[in-house]
Tab-separated table of C-alpha atoms in Angstrom:
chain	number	residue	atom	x	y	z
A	1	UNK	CA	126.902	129.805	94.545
A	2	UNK	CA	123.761	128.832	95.459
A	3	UNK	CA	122.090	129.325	99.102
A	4	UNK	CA	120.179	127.464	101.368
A	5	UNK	CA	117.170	129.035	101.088
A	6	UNK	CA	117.501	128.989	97.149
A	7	UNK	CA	118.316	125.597	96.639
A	8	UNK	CA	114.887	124.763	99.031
A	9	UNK	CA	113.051	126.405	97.110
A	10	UNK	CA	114.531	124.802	93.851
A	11	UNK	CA	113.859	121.165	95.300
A	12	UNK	CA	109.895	122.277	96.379
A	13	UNK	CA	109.302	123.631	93.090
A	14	UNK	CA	111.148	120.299	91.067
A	15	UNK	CA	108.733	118.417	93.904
A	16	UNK	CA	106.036	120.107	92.622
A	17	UNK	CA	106.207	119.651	88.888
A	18	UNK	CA	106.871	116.123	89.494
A	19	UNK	CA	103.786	115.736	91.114
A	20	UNK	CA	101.530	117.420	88.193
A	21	UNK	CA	103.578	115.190	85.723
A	22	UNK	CA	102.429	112.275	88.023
A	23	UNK	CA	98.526	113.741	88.439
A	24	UNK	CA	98.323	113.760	84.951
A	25	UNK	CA	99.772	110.567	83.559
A	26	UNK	CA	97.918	108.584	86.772
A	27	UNK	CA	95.361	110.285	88.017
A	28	UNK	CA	94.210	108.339	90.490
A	29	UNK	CA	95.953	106.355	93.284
A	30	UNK	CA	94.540	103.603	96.256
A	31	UNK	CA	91.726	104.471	98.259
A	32	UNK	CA	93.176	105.675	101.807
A	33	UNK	CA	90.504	104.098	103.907
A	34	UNK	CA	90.573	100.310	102.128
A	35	UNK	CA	94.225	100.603	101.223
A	36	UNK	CA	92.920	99.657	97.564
A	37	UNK	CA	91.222	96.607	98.091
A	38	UNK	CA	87.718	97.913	97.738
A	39	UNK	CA	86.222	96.191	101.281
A	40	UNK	CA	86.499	97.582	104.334
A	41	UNK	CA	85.931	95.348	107.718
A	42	UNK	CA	82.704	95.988	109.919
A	43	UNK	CA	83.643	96.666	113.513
A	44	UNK	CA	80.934	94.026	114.834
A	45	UNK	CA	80.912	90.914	113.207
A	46	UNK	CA	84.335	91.491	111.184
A	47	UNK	CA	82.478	90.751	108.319
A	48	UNK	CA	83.853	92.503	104.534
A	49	UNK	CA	81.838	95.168	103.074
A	50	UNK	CA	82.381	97.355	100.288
A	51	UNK	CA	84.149	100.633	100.720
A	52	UNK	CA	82.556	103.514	100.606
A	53	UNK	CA	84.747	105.862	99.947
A	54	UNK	CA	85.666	104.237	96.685
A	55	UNK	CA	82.704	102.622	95.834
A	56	UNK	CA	84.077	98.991	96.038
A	57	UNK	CA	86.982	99.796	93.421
A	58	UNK	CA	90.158	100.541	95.411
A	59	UNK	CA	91.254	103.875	93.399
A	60	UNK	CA	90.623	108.033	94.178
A	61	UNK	CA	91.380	110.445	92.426
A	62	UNK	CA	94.521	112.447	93.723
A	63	UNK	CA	94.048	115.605	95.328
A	64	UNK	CA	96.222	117.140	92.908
A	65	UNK	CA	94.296	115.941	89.736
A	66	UNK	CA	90.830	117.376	91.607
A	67	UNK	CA	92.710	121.009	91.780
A	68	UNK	CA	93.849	120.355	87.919
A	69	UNK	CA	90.139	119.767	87.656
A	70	UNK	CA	88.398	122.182	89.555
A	71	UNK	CA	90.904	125.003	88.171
A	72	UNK	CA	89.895	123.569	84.341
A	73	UNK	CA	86.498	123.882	85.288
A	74	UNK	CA	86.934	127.750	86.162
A	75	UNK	CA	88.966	128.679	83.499
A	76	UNK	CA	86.164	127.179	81.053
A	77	UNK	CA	83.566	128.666	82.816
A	78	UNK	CA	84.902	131.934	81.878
A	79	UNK	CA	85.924	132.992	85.578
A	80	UNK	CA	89.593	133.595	86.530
């Protein structure tokens, strides 16, 4: 019989994998701060600009696929 405390940390660790299946296979989801539109409002004139967090194109990469990278980039580099 499985605990509490067991079966938590079963269901963060199934959570987790899911989400490096899911950084992999999409690696990038909407820009936050246009909510993937790729133009933000001004606050003045409420004229549309482009985002520029995204550069104008709506996606980001996910923070998980930037750890995947930066961690790829170490392990290449020959430091663990």
């Amino acid at each position: 019989m499985l605990t509490i405390a067991a079966l938590a940390s079963l269901t963060i660790l199934g959570y987790a994998a899911f989400y490096l299946i899911k950084c992999y296979a999409v690696p990038f989801g909407p820009c936050r701060r246009c909510k993937g539109t790729g133009e933000r409002r001004g606050l003045i004139l409420r004229l549309t600009r482009e985002c520029h967090r995204c550069a104008g194109t709506g996606k980001r990469p996910r923070v998980g696929r930037r750890v995947i990278e930066r961690v790829r980039d170490e392990y290449r580099a020959g430091t663990r």
